[in-house]
Coordinates of C-alpha atoms and ligand atoms in Angstrom, one line a residue:
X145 CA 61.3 -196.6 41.9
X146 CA 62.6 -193.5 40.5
X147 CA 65.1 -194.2 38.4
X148 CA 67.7 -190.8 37.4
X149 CA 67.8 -190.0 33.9
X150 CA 70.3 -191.6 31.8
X151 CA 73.4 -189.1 32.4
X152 CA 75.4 -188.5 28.5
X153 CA 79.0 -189.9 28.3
X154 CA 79.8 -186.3 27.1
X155 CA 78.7 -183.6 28.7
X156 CA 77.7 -180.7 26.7
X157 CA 76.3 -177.4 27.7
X158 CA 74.6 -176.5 24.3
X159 CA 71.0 -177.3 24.5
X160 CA 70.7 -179.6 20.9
X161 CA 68.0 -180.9 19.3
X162 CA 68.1 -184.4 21.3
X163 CA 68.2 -183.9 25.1
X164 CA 69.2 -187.4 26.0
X165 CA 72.7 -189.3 25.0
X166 CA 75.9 -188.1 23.8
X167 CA 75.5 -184.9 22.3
X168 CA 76.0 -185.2 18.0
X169 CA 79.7 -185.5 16.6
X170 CA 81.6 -182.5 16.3
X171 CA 82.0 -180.9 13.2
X172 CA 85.3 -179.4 12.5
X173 CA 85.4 -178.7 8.9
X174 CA 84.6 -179.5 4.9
X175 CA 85.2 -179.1 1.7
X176 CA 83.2 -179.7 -1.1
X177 CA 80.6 -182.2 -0.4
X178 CA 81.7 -183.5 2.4
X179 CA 82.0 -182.5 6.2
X180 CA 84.8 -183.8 8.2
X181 CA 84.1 -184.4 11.9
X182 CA 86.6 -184.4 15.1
X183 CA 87.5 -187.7 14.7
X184 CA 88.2 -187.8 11.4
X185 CA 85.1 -189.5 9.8
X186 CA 84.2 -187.7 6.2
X187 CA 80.4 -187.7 5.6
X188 CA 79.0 -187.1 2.6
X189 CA 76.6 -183.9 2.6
X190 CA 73.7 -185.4 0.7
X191 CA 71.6 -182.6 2.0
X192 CA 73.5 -179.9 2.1
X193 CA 71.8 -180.0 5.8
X194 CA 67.9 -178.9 5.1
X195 CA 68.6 -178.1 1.3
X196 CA 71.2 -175.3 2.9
X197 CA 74.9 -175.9 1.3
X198 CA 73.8 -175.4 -2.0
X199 CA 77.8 -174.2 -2.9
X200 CA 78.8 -177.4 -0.7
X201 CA 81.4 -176.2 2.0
X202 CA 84.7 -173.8 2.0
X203 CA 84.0 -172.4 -1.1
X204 CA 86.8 -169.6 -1.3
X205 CA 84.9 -167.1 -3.3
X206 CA 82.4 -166.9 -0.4
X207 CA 84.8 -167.2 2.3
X208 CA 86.9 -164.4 0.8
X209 CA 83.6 -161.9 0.5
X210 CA 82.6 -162.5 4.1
X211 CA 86.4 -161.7 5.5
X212 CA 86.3 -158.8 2.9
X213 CA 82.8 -157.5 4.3
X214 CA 83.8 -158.5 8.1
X215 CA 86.6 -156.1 8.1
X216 CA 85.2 -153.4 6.2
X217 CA 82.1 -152.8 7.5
X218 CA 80.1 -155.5 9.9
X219 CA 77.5 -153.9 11.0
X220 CA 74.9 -150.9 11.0
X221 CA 71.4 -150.4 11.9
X222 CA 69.1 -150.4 9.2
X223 CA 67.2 -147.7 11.2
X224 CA 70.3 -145.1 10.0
X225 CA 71.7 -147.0 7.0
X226 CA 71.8 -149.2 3.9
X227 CA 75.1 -150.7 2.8
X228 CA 76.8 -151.1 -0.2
X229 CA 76.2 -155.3 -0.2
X230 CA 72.6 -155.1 0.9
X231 CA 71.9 -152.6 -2.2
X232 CA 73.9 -154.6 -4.5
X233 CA 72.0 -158.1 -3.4
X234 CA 68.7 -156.6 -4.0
X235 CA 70.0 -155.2 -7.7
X236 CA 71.3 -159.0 -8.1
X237 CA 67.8 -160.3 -7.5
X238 CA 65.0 -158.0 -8.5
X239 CA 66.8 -155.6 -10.3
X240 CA 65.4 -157.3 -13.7
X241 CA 62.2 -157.7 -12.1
X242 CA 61.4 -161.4 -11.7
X243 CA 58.0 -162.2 -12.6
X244 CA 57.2 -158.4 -11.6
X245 CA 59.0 -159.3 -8.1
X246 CA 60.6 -155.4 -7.4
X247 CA 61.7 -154.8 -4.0
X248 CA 64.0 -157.2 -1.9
X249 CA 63.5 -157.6 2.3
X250 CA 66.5 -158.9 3.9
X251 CA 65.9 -161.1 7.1
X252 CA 67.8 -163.8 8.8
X253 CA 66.3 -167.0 8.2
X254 CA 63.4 -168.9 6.4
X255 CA 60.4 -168.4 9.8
X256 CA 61.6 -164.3 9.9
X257 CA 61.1 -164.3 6.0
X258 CA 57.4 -166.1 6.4
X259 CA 56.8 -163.9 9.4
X260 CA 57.5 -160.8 7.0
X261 CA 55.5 -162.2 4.2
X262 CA 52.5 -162.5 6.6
X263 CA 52.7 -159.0 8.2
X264 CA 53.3 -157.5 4.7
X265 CA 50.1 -159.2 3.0
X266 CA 48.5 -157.4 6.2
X267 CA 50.1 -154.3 6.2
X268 CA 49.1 -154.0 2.5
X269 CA 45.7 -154.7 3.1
X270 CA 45.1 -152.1 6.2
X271 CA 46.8 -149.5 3.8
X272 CA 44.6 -150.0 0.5
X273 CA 41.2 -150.1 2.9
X274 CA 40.5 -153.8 3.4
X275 CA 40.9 -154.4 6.6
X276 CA 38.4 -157.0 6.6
X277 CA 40.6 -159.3 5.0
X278 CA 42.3 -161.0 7.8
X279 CA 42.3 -165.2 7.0
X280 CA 44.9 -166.5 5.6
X281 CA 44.7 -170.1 3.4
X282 CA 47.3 -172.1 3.7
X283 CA 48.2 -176.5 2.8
X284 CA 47.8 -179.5 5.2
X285 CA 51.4 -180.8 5.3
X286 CA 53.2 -177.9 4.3
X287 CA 55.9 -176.8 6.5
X288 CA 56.6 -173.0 6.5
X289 CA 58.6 -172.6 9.7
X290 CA 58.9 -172.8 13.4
X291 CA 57.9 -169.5 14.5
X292 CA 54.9 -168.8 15.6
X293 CA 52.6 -167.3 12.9
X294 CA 55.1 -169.4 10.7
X295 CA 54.0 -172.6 12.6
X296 CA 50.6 -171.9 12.4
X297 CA 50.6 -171.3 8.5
X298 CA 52.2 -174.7 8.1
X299 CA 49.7 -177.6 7.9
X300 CA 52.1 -180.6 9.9
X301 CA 49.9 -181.7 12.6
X302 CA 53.0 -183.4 14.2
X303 CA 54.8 -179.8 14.7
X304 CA 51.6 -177.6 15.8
X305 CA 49.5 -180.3 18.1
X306 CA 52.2 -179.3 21.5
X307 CA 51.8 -175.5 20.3
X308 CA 48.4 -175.4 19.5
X309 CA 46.8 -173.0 22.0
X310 CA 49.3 -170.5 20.5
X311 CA 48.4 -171.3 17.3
X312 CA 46.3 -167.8 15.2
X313 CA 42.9 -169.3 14.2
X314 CA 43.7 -167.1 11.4
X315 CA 44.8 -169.7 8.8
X316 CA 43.1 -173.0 7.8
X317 CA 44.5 -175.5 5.6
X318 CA 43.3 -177.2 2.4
X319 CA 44.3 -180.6 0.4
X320 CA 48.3 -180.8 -0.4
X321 CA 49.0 -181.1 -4.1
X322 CA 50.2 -184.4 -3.7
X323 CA 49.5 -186.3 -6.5
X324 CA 51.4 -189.9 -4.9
X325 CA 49.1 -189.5 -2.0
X326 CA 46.0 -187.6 -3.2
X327 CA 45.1 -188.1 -6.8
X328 CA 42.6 -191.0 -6.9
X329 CA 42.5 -193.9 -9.4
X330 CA 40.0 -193.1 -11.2
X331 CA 41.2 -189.2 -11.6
X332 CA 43.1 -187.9 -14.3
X333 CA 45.4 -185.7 -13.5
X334 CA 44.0 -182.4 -15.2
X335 CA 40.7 -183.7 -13.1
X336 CA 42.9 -183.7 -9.9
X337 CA 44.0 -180.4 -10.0
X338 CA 40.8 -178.9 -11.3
X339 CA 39.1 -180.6 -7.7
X340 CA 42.1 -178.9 -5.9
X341 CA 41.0 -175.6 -7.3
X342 CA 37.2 -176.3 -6.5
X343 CA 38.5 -176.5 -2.7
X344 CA 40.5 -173.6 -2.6
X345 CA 37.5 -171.6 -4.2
X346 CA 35.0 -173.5 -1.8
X347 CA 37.5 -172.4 1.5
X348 CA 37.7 -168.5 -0.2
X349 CA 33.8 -169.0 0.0
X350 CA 33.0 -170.4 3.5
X351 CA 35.5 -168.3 5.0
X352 CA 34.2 -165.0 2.5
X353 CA 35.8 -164.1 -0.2
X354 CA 36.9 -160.6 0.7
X355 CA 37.9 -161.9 3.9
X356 CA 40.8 -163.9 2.8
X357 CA 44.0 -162.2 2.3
X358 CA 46.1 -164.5 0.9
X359 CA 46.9 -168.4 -0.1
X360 CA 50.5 -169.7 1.1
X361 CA 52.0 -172.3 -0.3
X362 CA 55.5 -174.0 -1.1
X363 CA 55.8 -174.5 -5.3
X364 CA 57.3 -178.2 -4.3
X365 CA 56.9 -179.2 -0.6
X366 CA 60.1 -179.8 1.6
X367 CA 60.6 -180.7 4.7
X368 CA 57.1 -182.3 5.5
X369 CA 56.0 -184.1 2.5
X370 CA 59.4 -185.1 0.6
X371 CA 60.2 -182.9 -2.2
X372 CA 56.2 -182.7 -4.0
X373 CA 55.8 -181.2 -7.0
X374 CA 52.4 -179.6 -7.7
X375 CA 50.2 -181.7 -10.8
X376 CA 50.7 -179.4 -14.1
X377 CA 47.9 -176.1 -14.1
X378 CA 47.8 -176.6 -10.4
X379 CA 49.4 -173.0 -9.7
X380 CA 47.7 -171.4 -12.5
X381 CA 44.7 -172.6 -11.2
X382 CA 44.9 -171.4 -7.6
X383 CA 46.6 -168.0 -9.3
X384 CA 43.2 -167.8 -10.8
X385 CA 41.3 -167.7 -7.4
X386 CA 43.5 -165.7 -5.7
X387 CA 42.9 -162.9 -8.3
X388 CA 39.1 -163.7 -9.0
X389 CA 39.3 -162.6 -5.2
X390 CA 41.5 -159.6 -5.1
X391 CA 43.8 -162.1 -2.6
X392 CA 47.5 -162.3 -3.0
X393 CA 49.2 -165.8 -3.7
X394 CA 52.7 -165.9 -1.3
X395 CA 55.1 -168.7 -2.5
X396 CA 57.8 -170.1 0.0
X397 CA 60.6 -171.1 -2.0
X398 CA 62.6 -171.6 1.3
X399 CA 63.7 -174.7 1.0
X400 CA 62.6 -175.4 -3.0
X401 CA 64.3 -171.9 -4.3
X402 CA 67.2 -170.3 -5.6
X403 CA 68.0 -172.9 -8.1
X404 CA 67.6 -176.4 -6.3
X405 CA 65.2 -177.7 -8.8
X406 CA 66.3 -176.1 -11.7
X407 CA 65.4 -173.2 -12.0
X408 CA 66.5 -170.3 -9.9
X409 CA 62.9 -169.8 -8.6
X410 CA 60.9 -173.2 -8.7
X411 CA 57.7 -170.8 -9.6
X412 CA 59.3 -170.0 -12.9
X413 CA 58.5 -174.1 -14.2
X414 CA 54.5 -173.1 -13.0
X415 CA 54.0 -170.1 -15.7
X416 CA 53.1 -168.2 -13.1
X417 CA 54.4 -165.8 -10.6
X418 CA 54.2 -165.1 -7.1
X419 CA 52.8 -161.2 -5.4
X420 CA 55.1 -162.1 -2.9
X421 CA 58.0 -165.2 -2.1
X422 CA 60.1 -165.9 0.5
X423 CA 64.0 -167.3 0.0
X424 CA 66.6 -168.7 2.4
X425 CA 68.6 -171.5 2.2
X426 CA 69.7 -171.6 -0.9
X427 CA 70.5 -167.5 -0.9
X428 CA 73.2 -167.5 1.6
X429 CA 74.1 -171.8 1.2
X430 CA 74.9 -171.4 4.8
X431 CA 77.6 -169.3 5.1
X432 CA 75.6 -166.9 6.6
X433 CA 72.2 -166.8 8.3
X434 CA 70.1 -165.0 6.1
X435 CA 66.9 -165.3 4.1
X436 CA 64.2 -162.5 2.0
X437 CA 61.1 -161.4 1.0
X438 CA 60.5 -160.8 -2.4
X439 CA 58.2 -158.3 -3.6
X440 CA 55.8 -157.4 -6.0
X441 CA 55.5 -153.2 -6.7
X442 CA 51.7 -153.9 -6.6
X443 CA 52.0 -154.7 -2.9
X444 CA 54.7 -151.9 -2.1
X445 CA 53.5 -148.9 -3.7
X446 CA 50.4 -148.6 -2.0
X447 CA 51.9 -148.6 1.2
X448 CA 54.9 -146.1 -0.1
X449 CA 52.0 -143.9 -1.2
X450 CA 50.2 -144.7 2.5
X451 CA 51.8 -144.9 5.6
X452 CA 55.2 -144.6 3.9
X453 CA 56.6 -147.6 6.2
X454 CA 56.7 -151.2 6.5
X455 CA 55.6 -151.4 10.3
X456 CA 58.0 -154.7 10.9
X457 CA 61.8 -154.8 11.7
X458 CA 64.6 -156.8 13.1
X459 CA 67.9 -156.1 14.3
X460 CA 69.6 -157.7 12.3
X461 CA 67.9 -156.7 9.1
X462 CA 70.3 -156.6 5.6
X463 CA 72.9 -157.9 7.9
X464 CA 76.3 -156.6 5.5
X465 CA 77.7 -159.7 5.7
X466 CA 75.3 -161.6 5.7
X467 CA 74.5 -159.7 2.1
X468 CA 77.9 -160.2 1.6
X469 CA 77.8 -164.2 1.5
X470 CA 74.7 -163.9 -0.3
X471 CA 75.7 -162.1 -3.1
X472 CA 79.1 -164.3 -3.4
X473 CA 77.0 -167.2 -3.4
X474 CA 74.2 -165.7 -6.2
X475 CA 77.2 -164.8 -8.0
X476 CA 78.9 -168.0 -8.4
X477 CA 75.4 -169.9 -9.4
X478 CA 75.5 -167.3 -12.0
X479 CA 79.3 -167.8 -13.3
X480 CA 80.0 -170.9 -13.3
X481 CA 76.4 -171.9 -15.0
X482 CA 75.2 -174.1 -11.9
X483 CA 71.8 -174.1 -12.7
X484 CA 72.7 -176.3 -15.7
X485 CA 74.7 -178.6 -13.4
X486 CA 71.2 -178.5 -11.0
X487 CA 69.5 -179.5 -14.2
X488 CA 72.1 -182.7 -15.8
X489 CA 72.9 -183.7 -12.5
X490 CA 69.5 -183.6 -11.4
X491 CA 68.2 -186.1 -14.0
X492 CA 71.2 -188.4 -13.3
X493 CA 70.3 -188.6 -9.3
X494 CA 66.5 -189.5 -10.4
X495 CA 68.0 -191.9 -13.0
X496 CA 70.3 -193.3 -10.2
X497 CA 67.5 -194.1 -7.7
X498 CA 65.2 -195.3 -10.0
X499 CA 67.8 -198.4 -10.7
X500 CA 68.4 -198.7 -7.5
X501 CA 65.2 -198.1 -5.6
X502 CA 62.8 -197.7 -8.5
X503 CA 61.5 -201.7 -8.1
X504 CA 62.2 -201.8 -4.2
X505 CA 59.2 -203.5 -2.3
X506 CA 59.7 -200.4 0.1
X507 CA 59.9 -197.5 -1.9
X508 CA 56.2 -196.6 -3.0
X509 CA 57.4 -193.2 -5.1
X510 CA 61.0 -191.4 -6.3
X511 CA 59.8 -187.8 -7.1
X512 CA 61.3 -184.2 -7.2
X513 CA 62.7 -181.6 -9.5
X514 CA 66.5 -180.8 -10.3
X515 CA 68.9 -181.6 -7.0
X516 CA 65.7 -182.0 -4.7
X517 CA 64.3 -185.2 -4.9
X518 CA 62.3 -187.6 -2.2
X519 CA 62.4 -191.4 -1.6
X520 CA 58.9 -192.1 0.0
X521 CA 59.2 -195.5 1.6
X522 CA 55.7 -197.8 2.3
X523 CA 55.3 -201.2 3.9
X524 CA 53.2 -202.2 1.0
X525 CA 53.6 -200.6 -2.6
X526 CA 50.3 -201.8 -3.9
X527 CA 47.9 -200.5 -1.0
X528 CA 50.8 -197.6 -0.3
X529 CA 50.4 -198.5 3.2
X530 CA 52.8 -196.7 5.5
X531 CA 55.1 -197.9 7.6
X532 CA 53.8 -197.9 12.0
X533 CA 55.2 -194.6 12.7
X534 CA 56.2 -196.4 16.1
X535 CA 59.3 -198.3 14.6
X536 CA 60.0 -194.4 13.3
X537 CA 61.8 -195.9 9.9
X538 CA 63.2 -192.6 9.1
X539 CA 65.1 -192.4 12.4
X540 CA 66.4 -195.8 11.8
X541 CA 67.3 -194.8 7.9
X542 CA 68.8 -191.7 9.0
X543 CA 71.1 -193.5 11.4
X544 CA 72.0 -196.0 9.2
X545 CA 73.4 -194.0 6.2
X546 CA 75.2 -191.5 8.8
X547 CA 76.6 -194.9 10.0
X548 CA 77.8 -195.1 6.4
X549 CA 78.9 -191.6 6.1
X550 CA 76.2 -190.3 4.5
X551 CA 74.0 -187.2 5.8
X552 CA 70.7 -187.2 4.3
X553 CA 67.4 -185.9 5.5
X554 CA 64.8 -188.6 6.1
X555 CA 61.3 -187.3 8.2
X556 CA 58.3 -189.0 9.3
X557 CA 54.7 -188.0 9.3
X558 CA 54.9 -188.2 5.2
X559 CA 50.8 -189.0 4.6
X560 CA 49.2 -187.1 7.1
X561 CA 51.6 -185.4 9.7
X562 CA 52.2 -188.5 11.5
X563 CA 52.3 -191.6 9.1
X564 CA 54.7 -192.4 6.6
X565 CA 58.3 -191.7 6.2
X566 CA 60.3 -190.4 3.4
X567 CA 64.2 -189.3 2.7
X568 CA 65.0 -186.2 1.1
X569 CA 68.2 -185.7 -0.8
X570 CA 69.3 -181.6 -1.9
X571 CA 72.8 -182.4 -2.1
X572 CA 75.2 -179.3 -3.1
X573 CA 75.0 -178.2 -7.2
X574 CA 78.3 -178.9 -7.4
X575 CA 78.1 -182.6 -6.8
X576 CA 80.2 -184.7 -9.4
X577 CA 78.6 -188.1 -11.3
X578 CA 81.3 -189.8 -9.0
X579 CA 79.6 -188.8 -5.5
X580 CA 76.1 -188.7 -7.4
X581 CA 77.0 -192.5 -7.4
X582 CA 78.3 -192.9 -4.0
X583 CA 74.9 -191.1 -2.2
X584 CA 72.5 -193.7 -4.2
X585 CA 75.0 -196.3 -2.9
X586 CA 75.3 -195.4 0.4
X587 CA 71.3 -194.4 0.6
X588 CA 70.3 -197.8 -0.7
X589 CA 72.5 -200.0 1.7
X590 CA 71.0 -197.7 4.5
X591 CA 67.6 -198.5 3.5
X592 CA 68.3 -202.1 3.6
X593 CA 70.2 -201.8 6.8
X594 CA 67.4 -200.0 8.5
X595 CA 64.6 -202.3 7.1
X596 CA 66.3 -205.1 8.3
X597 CA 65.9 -204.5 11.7
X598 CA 61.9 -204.1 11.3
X599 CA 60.9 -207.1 11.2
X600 CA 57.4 -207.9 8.8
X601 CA 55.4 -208.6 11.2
X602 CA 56.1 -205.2 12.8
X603 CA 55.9 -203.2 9.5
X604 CA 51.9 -203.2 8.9
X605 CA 50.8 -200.3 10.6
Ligands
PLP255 C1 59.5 -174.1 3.0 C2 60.1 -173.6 4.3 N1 59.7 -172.4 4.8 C3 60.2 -172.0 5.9 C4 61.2 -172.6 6.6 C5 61.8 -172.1 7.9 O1 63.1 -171.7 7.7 P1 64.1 -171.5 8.9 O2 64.3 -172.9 9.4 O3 65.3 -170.9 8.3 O4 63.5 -170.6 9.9 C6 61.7 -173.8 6.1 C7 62.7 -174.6 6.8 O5 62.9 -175.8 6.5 C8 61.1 -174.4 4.9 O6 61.5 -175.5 4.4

């Protein structure tokens, strides 16, 4: 019998995410935390999206640089001309340097930032006479984007198995820094990261040394693992390798930077920097599409001295008001001292979930760093046994706390790119003790709610 597919109540012609049902609520507006949909329901942005409204929503100073920008100048090739926000974004931040970071590349998104990166660490290679060195190492479950050279940098099996064919055999993938999931018993966790090192150095060797060009890697993984932060030494260990080899260590802060743990670039808590790091979300908190590369004068002068070009482009390159938003949005982190607020209010949402969820029989770890933190839920806390990815928990969580006007960002695939599910929480900096309250709230009756339809008998994967 063929049956017809299930037509949606609403019809929509926007091709969303989900291709069957009712197309998602409409959003009409927000302020503050909280979005405000059609028909009146207020949700409470614990997520700020994927880590995006960093400012929350409506913030005027924002609004009032993009109308500013949008009727002043919108928009001119980067092939004929700079503009006066692009220049003064850069100045705002490299213009003291960062770490030895120099030169700002303005793109429009987190993939078309990674894309750059990759093409860059290339480029610069070709131009200084190695162009031998053509691998690139990257981490299983790291999640670097959804383009193609982007996608096949990240290590989530999930997301590259349908794309695979496309995939560049040009990266391979070592262990995750995730100490929850990889540090064994009887490991300390100095010994831990020192066998994490070993790896890297044994993949540098089987792949040869001067073949590798660089290692990838997010300072505290996002999307795919929960908010992860590396074991301590762990970046000044693979920092180590990647000079010992003349390779250059590219940092995504995507998701992780421009203040959401703490610090306005997470590799700044790693004593270490970066020849090269990519930044998005938090740049532009979603007022405009826009994201960066961020680099190093060791990378760009030899290719100012060579060919004289970066061969890469888009049209949309230092979009002006895109640069515009940014720089509002840098520029109110700055004034009103956010990144202290990151820091207080950061501690009291750990402190929050830990009495909430902290002695939960589902929740196996509470980790993260300043407004980015990750609720990993288990079947079984003392084996850490994940949940049947069939039942798809963080579907269920996910529905459940939007049911309760909460948006959060629960994933699967936690463990190994299909196992395990976890909620991450990057709610805006300027989240109050009040709504700090009301997200652990909401979040811990939505964990309940969606456990209680699995029953135990399902739950042992
Ligand atoms: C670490 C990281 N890199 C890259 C990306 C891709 O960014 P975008 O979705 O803006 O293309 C993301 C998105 O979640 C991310 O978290």
């Amino acid at each position: 019998m063929i049956t017809k597919p299930a037509t949606p109540a609403r019809r929509s012609r926007v091709m969303h995410r989900t291709l069957r049902g009712d197309p998602p609520p409409v959003a009409v507006g927000g302020e503050g935390v909280w979005l405000h949909g059609a028909d009146g329901q207020r949700v409470l942005d614990a997520s700020g999206g994927a880590a995006v409204s960093c400012l929350g929503h409506g913030h005027p100073r924002v609004i009032e640089a993009i109308q500013k920008q949008a009727a002043t100048l919108a928009y001119a090739h980067t092939s004929f001309f700079t503009s006066e926000p692009a220049e003064a974004l850069a100045e705002e931040l490299v213009g003291h340097e960062p770490g030895g970071l120099a030169n700002a590349y303005f793109v429009s998104g987190g993939s078309e930032a990674i894309e750059a990166a990759l093409k860059l660490t290339r480029q610069y290679f070709v131009e200084i006479g190695q162009p031998g060195r053509g691998n690139v190492i990257a981490r299983r479950q790291s999640y670097h984007g959804n383009t193609l050279g982007a996608l096949a940098a990240g290590g989530n099996a999930w997301r590259r198995a349908p794309f695979a064919p496309l995939l560049s055999h040009a990266f391979s993938h070592v262990s995750p820094a995730f100490s929850y999931r990889e540090q064994r018993d009887d490991e300390t966790e100095a010994e831990f990261t020192a066998r994490l090192a070993t790896e890297l150095e044994a993949e540098f060797q089987r792949l040869g040394p001067d073949t590798v060009a660089a290692f990838v890697a997010e300072p505290v993984v996002g999307a795919t693992a929960g908010c992860v932060p590396a074991p301590a030494g762990y970046f000044q260990a693979v920092r180590a390798v990647c000079d010992r080899h003349g390779a250059l260590l590219v940092l995504d802060e995507v998701m992780c930077g421009m203040g959401r743990t703490g610090t306005l670039h997470a590799w700044e808590q790693e004593g270490i920097a970066p020849d090269i790091q990519t930044i998005a979300k938090g740049l532009g908190g979603g007022y405009q599409p826009i994201g960066a590369v961020l680099v190093s004068d060791r990378v760009v002068e030899p290719i100012r001295r060579g060919s004289g070009a970066f061969q890469h482009g888009h049209t949309y390159l230092a979009h002006p008001v895109a640069c515009a938003a940014a720089l509002a949005v840098q520029h109110v982190i700055r004034a009103d001292g956010l990144l202290d607020q990151v820091n207080r209010h950061g501690a009291l949402l750990e402190q929050r979930l830990t009495e909430r969820l902290g002695n939960h029989r589902h929740v196996g770890d509470i980790r993260g760093r300043g407004l980015f933190r990750g609720i990993e839920l288990v079947a079984d806390r003392a084996s850490k046994a994940p949940f049947d990815p069939a039942l798809k928990l963080h579907a269920r969580v996910k529905a459940a706390a939007f049911a309760r006007g909460l948006a959060c960002y629960p994933s699967g695939g936690t463990v190994d790119g299909v196992r395990g599910d976890h909620v991450l929480l990057a709610p805006p900096y300027i989240i109050s003790p009040a709504e700090i309250d009301l997200v652990v709230d909401r979040l811990g009756a939505a964990i309940d709610d969606a456990l209680s339809g699995v029953s135990h008998q399902e739950a042992r994967s």
